[in-house]
Short mmCIF file of C-alpha atoms in Angstrom, two decimals:
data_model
loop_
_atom_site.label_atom_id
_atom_site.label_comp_id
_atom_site.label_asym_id
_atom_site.label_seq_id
_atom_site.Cartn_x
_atom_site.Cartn_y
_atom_site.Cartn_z
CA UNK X 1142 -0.39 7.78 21.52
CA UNK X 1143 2.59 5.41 20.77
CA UNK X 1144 5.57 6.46 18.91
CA UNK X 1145 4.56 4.14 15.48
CA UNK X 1146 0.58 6.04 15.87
CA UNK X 1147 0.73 6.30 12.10
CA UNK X 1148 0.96 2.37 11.87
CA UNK X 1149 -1.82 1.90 14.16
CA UNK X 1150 -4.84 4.72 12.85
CA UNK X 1151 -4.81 3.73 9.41
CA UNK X 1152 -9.19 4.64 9.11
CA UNK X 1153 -9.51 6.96 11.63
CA UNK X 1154 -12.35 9.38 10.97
CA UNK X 1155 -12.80 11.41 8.19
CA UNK X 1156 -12.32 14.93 9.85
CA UNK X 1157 -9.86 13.41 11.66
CA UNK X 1158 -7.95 12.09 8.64
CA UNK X 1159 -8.16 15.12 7.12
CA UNK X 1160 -6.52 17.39 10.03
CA UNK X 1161 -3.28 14.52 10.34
CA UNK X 1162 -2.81 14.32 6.28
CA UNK X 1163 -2.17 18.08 5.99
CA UNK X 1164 -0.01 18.02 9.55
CA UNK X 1165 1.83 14.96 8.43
CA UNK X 1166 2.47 16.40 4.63
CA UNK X 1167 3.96 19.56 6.66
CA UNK X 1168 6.23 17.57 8.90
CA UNK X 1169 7.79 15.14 6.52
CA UNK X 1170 8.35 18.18 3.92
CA UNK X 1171 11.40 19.35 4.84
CA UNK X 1172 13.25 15.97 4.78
CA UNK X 1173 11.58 14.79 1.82
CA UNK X 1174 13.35 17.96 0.27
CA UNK X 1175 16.47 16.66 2.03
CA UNK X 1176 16.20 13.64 -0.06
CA UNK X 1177 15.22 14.99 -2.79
CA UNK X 1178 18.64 17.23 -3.59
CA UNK X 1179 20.65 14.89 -2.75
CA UNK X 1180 19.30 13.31 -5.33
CA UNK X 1181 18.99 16.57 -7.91
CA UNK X 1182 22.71 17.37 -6.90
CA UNK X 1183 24.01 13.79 -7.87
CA UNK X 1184 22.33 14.56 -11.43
CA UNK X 1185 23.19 17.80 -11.61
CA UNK X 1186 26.57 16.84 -11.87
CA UNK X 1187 25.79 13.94 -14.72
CA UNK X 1188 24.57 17.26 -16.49
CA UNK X 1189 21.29 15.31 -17.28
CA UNK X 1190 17.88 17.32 -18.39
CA UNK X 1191 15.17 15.90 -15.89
CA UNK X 1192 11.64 15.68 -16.74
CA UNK X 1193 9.40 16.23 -12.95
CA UNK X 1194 7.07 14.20 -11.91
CA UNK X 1195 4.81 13.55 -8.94
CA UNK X 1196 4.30 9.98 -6.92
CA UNK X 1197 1.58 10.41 -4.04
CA UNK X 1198 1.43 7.97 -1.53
CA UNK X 1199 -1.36 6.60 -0.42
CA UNK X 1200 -0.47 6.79 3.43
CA UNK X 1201 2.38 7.98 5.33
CA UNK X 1202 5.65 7.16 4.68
CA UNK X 1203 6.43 3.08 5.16
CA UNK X 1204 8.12 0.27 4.28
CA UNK X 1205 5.15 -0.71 2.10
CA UNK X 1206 6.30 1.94 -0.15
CA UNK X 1207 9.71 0.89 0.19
CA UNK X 1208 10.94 0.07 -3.55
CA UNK X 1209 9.69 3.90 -4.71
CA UNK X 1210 12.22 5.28 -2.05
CA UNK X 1211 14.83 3.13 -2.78
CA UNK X 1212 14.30 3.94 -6.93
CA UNK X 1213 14.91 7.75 -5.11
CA UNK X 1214 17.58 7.41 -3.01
CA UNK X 1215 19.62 4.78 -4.93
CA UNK X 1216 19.31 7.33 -7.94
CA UNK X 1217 17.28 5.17 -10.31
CA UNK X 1218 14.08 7.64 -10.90
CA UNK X 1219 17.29 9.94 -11.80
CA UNK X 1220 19.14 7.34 -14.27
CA UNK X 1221 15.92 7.21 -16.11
CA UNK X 1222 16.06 11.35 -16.40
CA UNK X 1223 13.27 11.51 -14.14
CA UNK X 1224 13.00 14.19 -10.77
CA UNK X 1225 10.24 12.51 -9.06
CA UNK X 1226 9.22 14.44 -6.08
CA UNK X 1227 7.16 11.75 -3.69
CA UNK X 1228 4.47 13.63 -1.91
CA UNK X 1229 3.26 11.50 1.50
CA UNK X 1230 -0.38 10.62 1.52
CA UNK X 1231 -2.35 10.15 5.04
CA UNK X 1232 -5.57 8.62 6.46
CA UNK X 1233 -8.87 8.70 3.53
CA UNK X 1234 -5.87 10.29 1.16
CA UNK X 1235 -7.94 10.09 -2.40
CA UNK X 1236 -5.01 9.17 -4.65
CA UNK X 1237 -7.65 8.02 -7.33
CA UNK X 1238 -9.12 11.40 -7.04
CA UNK X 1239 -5.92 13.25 -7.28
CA UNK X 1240 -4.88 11.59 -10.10
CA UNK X 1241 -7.79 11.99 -12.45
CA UNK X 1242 -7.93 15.75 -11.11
CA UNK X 1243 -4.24 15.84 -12.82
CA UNK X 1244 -2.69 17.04 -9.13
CA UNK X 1245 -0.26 14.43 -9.63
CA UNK X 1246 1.42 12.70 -12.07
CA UNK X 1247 1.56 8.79 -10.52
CA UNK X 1248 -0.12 7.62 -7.46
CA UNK X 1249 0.38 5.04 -4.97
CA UNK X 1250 -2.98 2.76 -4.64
CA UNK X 1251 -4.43 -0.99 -4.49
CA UNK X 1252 -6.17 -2.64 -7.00
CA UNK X 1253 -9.90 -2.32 -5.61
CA UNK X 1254 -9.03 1.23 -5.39
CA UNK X 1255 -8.22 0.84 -9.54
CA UNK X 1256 -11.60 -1.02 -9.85
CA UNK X 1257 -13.98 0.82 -8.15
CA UNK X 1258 -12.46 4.02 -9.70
CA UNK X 1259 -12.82 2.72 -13.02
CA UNK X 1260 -16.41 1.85 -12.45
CA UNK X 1261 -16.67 5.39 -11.59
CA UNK X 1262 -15.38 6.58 -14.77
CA UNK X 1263 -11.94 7.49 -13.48
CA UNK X 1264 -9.93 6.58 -16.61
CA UNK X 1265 -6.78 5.05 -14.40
CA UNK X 1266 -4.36 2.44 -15.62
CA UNK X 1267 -2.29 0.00 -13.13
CA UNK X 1268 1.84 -0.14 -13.91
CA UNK X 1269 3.75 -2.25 -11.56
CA UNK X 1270 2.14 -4.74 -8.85
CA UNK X 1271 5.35 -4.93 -6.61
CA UNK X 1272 2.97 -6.34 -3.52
CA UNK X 1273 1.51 -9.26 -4.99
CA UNK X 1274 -0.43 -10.65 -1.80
CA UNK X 1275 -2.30 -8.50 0.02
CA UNK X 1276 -1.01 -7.96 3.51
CA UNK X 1277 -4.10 -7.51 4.97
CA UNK X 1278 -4.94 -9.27 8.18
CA UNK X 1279 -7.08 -10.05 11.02
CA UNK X 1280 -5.25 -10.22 14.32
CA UNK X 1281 -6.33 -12.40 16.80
CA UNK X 1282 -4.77 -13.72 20.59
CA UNK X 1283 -2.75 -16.67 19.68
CA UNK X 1284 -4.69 -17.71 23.07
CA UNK X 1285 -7.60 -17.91 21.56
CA UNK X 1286 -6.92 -21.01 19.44
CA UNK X 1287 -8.02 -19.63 16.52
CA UNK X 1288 -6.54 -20.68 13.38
CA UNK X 1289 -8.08 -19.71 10.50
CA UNK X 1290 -10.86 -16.95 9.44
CA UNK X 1291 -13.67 -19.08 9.64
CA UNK X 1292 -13.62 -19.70 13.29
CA UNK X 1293 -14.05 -16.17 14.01
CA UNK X 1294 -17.09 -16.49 16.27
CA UNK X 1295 -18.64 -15.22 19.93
CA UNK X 1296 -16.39 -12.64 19.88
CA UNK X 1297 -15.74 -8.48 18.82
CA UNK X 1298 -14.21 -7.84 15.46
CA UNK X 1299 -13.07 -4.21 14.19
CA UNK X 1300 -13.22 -3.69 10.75
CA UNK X 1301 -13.53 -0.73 8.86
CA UNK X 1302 -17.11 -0.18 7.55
CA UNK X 1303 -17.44 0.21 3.64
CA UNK X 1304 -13.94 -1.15 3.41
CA UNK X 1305 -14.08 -3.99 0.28
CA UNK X 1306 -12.54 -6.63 1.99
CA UNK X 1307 -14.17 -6.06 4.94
CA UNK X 1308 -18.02 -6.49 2.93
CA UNK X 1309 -16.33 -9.39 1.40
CA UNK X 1310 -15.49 -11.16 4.72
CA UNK X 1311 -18.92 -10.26 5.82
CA UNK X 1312 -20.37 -12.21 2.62
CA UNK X 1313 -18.38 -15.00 3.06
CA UNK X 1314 -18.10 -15.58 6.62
CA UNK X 1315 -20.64 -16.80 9.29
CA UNK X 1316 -19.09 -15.00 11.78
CA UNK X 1317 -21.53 -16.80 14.08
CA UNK X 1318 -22.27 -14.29 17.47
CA UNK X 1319 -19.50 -11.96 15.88
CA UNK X 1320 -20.17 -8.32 16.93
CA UNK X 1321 -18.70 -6.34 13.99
CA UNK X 1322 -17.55 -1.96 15.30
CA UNK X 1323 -15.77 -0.31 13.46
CA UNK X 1324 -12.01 0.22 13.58
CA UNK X 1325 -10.68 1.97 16.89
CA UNK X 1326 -7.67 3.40 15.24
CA UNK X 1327 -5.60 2.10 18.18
CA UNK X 1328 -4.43 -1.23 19.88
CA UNK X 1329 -5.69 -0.14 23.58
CA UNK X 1330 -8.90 -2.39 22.73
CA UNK X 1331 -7.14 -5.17 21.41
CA UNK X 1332 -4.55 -5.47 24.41
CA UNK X 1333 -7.31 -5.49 26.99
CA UNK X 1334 -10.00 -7.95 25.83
CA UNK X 1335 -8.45 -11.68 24.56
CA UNK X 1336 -11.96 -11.76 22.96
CA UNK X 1337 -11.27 -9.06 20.52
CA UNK X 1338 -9.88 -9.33 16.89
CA UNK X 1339 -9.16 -6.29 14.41
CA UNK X 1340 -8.03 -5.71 10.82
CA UNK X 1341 -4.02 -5.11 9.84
CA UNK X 1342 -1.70 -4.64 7.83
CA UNK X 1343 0.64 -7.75 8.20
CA UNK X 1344 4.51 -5.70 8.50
CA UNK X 1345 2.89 -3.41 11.10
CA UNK X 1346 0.50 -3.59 13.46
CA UNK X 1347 1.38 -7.48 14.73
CA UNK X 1348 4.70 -5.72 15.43
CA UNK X 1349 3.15 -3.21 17.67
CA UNK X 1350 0.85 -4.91 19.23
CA UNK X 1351 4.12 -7.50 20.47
CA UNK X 1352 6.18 -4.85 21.46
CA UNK X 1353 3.33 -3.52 23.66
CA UNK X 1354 2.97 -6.74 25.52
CA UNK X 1355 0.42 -8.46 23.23
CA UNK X 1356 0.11 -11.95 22.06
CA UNK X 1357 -1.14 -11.32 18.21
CA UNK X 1358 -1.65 -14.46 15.86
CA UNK X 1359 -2.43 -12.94 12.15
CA UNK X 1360 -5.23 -14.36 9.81
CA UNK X 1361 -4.27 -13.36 6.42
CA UNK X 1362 -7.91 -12.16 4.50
CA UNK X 1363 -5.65 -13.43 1.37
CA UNK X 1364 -7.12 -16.90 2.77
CA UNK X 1365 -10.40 -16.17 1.70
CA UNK X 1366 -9.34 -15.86 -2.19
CA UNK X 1367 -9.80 -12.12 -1.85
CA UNK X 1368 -6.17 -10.42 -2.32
CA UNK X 1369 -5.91 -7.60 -4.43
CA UNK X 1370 -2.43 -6.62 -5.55
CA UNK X 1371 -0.80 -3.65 -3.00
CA UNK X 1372 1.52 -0.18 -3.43
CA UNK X 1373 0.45 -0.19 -7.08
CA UNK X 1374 2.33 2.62 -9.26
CA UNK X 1375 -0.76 4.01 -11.16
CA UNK X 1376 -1.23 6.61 -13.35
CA UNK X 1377 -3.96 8.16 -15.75
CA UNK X 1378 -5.12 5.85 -18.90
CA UNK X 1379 -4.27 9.11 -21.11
CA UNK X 1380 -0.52 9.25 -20.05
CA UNK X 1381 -0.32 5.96 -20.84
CA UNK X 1382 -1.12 6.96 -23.86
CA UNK X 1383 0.48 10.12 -24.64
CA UNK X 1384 3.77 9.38 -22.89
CA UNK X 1385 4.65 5.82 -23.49
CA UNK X 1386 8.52 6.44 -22.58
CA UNK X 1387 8.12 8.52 -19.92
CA UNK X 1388 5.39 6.08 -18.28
CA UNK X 1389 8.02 2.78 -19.45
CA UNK X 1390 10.95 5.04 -17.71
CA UNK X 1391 8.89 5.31 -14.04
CA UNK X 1392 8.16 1.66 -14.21
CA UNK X 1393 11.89 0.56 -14.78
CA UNK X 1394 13.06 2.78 -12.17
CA UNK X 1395 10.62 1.66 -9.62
CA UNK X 1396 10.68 -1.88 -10.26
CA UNK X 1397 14.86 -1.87 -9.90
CA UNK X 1398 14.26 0.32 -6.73
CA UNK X 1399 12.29 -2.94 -5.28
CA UNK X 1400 14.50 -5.10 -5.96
CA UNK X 1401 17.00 -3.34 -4.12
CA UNK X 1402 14.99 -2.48 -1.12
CA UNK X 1403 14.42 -5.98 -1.21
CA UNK X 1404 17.80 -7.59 -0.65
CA UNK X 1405 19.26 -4.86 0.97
CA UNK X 1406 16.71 -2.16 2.52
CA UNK X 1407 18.95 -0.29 5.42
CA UNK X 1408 19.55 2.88 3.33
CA UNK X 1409 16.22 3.57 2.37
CA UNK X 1410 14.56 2.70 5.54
CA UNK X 1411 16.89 5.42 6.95
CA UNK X 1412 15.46 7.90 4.21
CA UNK X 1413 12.10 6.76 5.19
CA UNK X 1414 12.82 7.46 9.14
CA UNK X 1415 13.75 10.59 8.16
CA UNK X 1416 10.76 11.71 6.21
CA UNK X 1417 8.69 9.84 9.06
CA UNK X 1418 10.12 9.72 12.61
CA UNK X 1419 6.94 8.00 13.79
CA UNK X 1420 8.23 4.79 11.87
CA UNK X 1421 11.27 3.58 13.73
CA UNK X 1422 13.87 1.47 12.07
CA UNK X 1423 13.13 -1.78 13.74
CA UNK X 1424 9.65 -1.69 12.44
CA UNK X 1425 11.06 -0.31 8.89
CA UNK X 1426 13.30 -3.39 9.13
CA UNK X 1427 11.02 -6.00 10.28
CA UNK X 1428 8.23 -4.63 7.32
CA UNK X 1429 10.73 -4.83 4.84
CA UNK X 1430 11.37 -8.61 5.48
CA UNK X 1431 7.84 -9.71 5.96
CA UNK X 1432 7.56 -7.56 2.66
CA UNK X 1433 9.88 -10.42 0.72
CA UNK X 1434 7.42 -12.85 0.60
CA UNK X 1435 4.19 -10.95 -0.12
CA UNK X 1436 6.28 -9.28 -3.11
CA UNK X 1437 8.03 -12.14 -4.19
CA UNK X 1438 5.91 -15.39 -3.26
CA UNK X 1439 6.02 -18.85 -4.19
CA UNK X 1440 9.61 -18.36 -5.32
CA UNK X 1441 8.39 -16.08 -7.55
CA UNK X 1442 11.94 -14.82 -9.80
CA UNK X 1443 12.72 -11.32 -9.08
CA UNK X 1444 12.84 -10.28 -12.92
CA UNK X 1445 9.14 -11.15 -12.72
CA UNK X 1446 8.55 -8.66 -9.99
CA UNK X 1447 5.94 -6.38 -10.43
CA UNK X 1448 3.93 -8.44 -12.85
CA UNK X 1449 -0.03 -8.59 -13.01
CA UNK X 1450 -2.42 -11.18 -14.76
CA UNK X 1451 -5.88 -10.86 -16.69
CA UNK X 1452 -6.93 -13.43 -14.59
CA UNK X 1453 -5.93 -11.88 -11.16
CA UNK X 1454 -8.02 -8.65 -12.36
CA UNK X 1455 -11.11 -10.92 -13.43
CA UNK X 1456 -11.31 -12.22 -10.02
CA UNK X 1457 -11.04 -9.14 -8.08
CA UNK X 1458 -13.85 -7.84 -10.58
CA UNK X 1459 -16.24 -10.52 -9.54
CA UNK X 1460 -15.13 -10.33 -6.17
CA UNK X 1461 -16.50 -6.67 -5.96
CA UNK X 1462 -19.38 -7.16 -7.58
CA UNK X 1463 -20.60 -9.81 -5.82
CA UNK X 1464 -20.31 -7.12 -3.13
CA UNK X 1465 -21.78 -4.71 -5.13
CA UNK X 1466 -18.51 -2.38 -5.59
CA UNK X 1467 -18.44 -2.60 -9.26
CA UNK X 1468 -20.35 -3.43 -12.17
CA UNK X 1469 -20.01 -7.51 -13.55
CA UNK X 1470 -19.34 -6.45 -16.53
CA UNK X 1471 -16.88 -3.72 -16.07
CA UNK X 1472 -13.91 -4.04 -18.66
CA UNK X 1473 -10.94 -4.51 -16.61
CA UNK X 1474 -8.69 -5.25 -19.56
CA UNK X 1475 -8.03 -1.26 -19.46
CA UNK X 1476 -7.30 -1.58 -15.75
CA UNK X 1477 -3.50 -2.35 -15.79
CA UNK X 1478 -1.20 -2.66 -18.86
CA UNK X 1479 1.94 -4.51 -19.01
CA UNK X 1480 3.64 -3.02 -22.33
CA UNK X 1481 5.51 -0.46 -19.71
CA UNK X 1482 9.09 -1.81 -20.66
CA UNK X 1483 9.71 -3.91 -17.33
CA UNK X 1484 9.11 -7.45 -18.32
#
């Protein structure tokens, strides 16, 4: 198993999952509590009263939750009087479960993951979008020719089964004399067989799969109208509620810790190296700047960073229920809010 494994077994299987989430959470422990008083000591001496809260990640520690590092390490959770402790996720981690159980205070998530919680009942409200495009992807061999996701055909594609973008390319593709398996967890397939194409994530696995002799040309699934916003901050629809300032307080600090892992990420990817050896710094680096443009596109301004639309959330609705993920008439009004404080 490569060095960057993490990157490369995001759906592994479930028993699986399980066993690396509660390794990984052991191993990156002790660093994250390296970070973390650094952090305490610098307001200890400001003499500040902090109020704790939780952030669980939805996988292990990466550059796609860059900005929530960088709001740690650059000491703007702790400008806002907060001592956020961020607790690394894993494979199948259920951040929407977590969070409704009231094991954690915020979560780390996507915005089908917001959806299909909601139509579930879980009463979860969207903060901050800092990804706006979804870096999901399709790799293919740039030998193959193929350009664009409708001329995947005659060939093997790995997806992960159940996954909502991978039911909504199956609706909306042909995929004429496509065999569809399910996710190997690993880029030994794709390296060997020029007629085999698999799902990504766009800062990671095109970089491994180069750096291990490969010839990857990515297929963004964005292409196909379905792109859900990514690395939400998300927290219950109660605290919202209940704890308006403290809720406005975790938004500021995050979105200012974006920006700066944005234009200038080399201290926090250093933080995240250290709370996750398996993600070197030249993959840190070349996720955070493939990161600029899914955060900030069409010269989008950086003070709207983080932003989310009614319209956005209408589509993704329809989306999944066309796919039968949520209800058409679910309410997603309630889904996100933007009176946090960081417009």
């Amino acid at each position: 198993m490569p060095k960057v494994s993490n990157a490369i077994c995001r759906w592994s299987s479930l028993i699986t999952a399980s066993l690396v989430f509660i390794v990984g959470c052991s191993e990156v422990r002790d660093s994250n509590e390296a970070v973390q008083a650094n952090t305490d000591q610098m307001l200890a001496n400001d003499g500040k009263s902090l109020t704790k809260v939780t952030l669980q990640l939805n996988w292990f520690p990466e550059a796609e939750h860059g900005g929530y590092y960088a709001a740690l390490v650059h000491g703007f959770f702790a400008a806002e009087g907060l001592d956020v402790e961020i607790i690394p996720g894993g494979p199948g981690s259920p951040v929407i479960q977590k969070l409704v159980a009231n094991q954690t205070t915020f979560v780390v998530g996507n915005a089908d993951q917001v959806l299909t919680g909601r139509n579930q009942e879980a009463e979860v409200t969207a903060l901050f979008a800092p990804i706006q495009m979804s870096p999901r992807c399709i790799m293919v061999h740039a030998s193959s020719g193929i350009e664009r996701l409708d001329e995947l055909q005659n060939m093997t594609v790995a997806l992960s089964a159940g996954r909502a973008f991978a039911l909504y390319m199956q609706k909306k593709l042909s995929l004429k004399g496509v065999r569809v398996v399910g996710y190997p967890g690993s880029m030994a397939v794709f390296l060997n067989d020029k007629n085999f194409a698999q799902q990504g994530y766009v800062f990671s696995e095109p970089f491994l799969a180069e750096q291990q002799g490969g010839d990857p040309h990515v297929l963004m699934v964005s292409e196909l109208g379905f792109n859900p916003y990514a690395s939400l901050l998300i927290t219950r629809s109660d605290t919202v509620d209940a704890q308006p300032q403290l809720v406005a307080a975790m938004v500021r600090a995050s979105k200012q810790g974006w920006q700066t892992y944005l234009e200038s990420p080399e201290k926090t990817n250093a933080a995240i190296h250290q709370q996750n050896e398996e993600m070197g710094l030249e993959i840190l680096d070349y996720g955070a700047t493939v990161l600029k443009d899914l955060c900030l596109p069409d010269a989008m301004p950086a003070a709207q960073l983080g932003d989310m639309t009614l319209q956005r959330w209408t589509q993704l609705r329809d989306q999944l229920a066309e796919i039968e993920l949520v209800d058409k008439n679910l309410d997603v009004s309630k889904a996100f809010t933007t009176a946090t404080g960081h417009e």
